[in-house]
Coordinates of N, CA and C in Angstrom, one line a residue:
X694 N -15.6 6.9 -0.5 CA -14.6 7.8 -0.9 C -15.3 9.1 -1.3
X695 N -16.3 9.0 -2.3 CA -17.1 10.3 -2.7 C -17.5 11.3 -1.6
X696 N -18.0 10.2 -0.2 CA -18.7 11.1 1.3 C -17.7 12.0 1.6
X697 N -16.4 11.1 1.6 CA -15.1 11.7 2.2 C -14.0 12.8 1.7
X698 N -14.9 13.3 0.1 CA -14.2 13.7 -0.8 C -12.9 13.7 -0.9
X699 N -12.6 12.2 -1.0 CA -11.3 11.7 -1.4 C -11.2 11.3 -3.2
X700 N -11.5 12.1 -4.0 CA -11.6 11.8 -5.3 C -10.6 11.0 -6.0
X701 N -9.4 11.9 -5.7 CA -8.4 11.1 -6.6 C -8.1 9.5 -5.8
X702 N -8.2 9.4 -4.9 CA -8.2 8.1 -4.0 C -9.3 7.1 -5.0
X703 N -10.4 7.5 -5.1 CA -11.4 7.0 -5.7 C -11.1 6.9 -7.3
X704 N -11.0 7.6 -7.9 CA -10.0 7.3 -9.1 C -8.7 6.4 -9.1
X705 N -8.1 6.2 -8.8 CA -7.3 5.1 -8.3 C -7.9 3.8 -8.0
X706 N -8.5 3.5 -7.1 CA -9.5 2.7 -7.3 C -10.0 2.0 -7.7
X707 N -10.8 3.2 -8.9 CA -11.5 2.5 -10.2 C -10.5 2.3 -11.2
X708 N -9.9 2.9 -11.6 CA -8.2 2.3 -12.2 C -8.0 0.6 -11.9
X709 N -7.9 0.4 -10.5 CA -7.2 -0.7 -10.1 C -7.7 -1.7 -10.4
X710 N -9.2 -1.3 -10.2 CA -10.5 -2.7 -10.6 C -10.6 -2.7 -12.4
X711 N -10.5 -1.9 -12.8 CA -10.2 -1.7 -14.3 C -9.2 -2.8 -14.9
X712 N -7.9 -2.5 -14.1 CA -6.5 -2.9 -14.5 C -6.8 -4.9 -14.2
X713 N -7.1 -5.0 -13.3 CA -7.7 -6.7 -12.2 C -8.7 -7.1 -13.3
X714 N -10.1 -6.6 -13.4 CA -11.2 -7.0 -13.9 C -11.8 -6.6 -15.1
X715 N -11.0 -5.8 -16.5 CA -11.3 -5.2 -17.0 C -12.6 -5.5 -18.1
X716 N -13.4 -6.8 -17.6 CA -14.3 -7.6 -18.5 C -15.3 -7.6 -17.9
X717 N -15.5 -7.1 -17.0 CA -16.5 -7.4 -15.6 C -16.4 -6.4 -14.1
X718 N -17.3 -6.7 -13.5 CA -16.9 -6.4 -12.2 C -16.6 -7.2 -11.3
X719 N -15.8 -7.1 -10.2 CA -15.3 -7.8 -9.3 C -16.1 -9.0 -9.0
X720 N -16.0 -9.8 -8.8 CA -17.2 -10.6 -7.9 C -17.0 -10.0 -6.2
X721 N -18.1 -10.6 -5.8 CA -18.3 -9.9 -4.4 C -17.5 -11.2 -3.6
X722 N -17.7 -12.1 -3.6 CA -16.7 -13.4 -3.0 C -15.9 -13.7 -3.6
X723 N -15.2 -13.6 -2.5 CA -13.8 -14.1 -2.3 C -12.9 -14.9 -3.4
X724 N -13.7 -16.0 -3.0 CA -13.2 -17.5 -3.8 C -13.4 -16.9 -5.0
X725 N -14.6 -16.7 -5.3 CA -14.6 -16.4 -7.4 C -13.8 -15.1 -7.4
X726 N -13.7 -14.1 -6.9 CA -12.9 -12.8 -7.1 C -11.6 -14.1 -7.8
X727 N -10.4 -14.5 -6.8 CA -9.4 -15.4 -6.6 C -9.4 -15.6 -8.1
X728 N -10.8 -16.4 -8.3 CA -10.4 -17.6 -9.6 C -10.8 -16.8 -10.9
X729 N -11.1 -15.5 -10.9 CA -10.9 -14.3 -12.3 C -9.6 -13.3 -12.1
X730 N -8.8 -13.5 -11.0 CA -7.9 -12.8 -10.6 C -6.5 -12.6 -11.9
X731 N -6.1 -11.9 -12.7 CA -5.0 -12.5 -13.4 C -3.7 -12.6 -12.6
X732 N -3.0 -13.9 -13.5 CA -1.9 -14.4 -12.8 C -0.7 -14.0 -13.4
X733 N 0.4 -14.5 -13.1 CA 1.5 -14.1 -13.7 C 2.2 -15.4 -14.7
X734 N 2.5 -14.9 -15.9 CA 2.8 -16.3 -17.0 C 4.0 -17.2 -15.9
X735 N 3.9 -18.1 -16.2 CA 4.9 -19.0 -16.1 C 6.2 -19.5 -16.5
X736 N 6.0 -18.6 -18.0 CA 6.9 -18.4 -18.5 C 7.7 -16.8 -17.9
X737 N 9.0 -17.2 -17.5 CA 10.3 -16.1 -16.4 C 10.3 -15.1 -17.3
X738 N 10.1 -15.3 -18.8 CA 11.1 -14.5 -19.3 C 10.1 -14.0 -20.1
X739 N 8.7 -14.0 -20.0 CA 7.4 -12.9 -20.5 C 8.0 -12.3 -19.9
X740 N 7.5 -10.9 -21.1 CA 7.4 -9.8 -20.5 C 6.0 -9.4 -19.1
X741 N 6.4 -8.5 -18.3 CA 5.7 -8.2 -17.4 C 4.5 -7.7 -17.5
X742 N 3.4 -8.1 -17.4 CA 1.8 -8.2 -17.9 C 1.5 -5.9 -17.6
X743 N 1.0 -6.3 -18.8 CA -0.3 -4.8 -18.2 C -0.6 -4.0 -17.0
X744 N -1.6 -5.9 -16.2 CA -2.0 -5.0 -15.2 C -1.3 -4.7 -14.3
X745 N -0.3 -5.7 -14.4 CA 0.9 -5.6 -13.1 C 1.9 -4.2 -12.9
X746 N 1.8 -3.6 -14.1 CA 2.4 -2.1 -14.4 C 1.2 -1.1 -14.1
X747 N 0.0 -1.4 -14.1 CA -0.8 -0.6 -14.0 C -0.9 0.1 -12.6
X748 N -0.7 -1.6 -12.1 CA -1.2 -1.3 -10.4 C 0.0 -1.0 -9.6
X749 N 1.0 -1.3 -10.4 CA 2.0 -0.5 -9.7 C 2.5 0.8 -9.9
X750 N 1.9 1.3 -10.4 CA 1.5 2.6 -10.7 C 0.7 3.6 -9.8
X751 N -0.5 2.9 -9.3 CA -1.4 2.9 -9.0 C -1.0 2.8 -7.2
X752 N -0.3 1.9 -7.0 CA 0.7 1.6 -5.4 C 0.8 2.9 -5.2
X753 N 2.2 3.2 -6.3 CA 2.6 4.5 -5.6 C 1.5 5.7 -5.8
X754 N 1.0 5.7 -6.6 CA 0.2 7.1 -6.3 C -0.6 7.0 -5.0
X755 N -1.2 5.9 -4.4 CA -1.7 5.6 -3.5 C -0.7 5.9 -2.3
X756 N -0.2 5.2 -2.0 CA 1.1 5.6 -0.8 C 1.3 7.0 -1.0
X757 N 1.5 7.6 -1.9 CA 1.6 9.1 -1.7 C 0.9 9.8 -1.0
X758 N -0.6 9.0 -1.3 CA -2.1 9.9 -0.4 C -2.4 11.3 -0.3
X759 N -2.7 11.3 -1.6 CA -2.7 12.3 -2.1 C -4.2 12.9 -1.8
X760 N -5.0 12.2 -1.1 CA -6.5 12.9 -0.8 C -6.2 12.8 1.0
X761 N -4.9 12.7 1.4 CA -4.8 12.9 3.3 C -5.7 11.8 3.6
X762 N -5.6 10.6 2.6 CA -7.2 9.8 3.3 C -7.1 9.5 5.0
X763 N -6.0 9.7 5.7 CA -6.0 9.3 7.1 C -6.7 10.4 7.8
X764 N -6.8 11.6 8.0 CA -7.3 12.8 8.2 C -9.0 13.1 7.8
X765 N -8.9 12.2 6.3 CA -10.6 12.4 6.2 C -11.0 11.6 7.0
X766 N -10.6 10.5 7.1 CA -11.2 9.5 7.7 C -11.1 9.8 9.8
X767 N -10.3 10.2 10.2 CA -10.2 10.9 11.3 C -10.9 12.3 11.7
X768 N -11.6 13.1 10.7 CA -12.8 14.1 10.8 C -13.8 13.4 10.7
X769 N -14.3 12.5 9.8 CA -15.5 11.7 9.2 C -15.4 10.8 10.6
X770 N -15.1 10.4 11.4 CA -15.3 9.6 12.2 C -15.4 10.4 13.6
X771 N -14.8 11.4 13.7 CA -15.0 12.9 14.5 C -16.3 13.0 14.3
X772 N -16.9 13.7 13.5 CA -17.8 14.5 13.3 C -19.6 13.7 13.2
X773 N -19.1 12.2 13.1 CA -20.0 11.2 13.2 C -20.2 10.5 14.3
X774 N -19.3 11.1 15.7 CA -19.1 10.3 16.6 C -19.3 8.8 16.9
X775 N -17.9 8.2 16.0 CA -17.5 7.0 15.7 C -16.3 6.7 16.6
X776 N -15.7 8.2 17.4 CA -14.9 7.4 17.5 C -15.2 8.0 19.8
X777 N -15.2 7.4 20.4 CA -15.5 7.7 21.7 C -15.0 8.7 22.3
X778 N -15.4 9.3 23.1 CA -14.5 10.6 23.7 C -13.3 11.4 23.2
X779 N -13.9 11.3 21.4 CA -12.8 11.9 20.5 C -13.2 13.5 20.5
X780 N -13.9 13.8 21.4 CA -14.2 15.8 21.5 C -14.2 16.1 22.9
X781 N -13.4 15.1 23.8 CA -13.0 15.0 24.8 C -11.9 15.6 25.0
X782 N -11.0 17.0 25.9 CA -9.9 17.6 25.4 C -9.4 17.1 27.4

């Protein structure tokens, strides 16, 4: 995100792993990611956890795309020639 100066994308981000993991960092696999994952109480009528308000917060500012990430990422792959006969007219 930093190469692509997508910052606020990248703040978001680190928000979300914050909001998920806020004791640690993610694990890199899978399976243990899963089993530190928080869940949702079981009890219907808890109120709606933290992170689950966090990240949905976090959703929408994302879907907004507020750093054009589709665009950086379509110059960054331009300009790296990543993508094949993308300077081809």
């Amino acid at each position: 995100m930093r190469e692509l100066g997508a910052t606020t994308t990248l703040e978001l981000l680190l928000r979300a792993r914050q909001a998920l993991f806020p004791d640690a960092e993610p694990p890199t696999d899978w399976e243990a990611r899963r089993e530190v994952l928080p869940w949702w109480p079981k009890d219907k009528n808890a109120p709606t956890p933290a992170w689950s308000i966090e990240t949905e917060r976090i959703d929408k500012e994302l879907w907004a795309d507020p750093d054009k990430l589709g665009e950086r990422i379509q110059e960054y792959a331009t300009r790296h020639n990543l993508i094949p006969n993308a300077n081809v007219a």
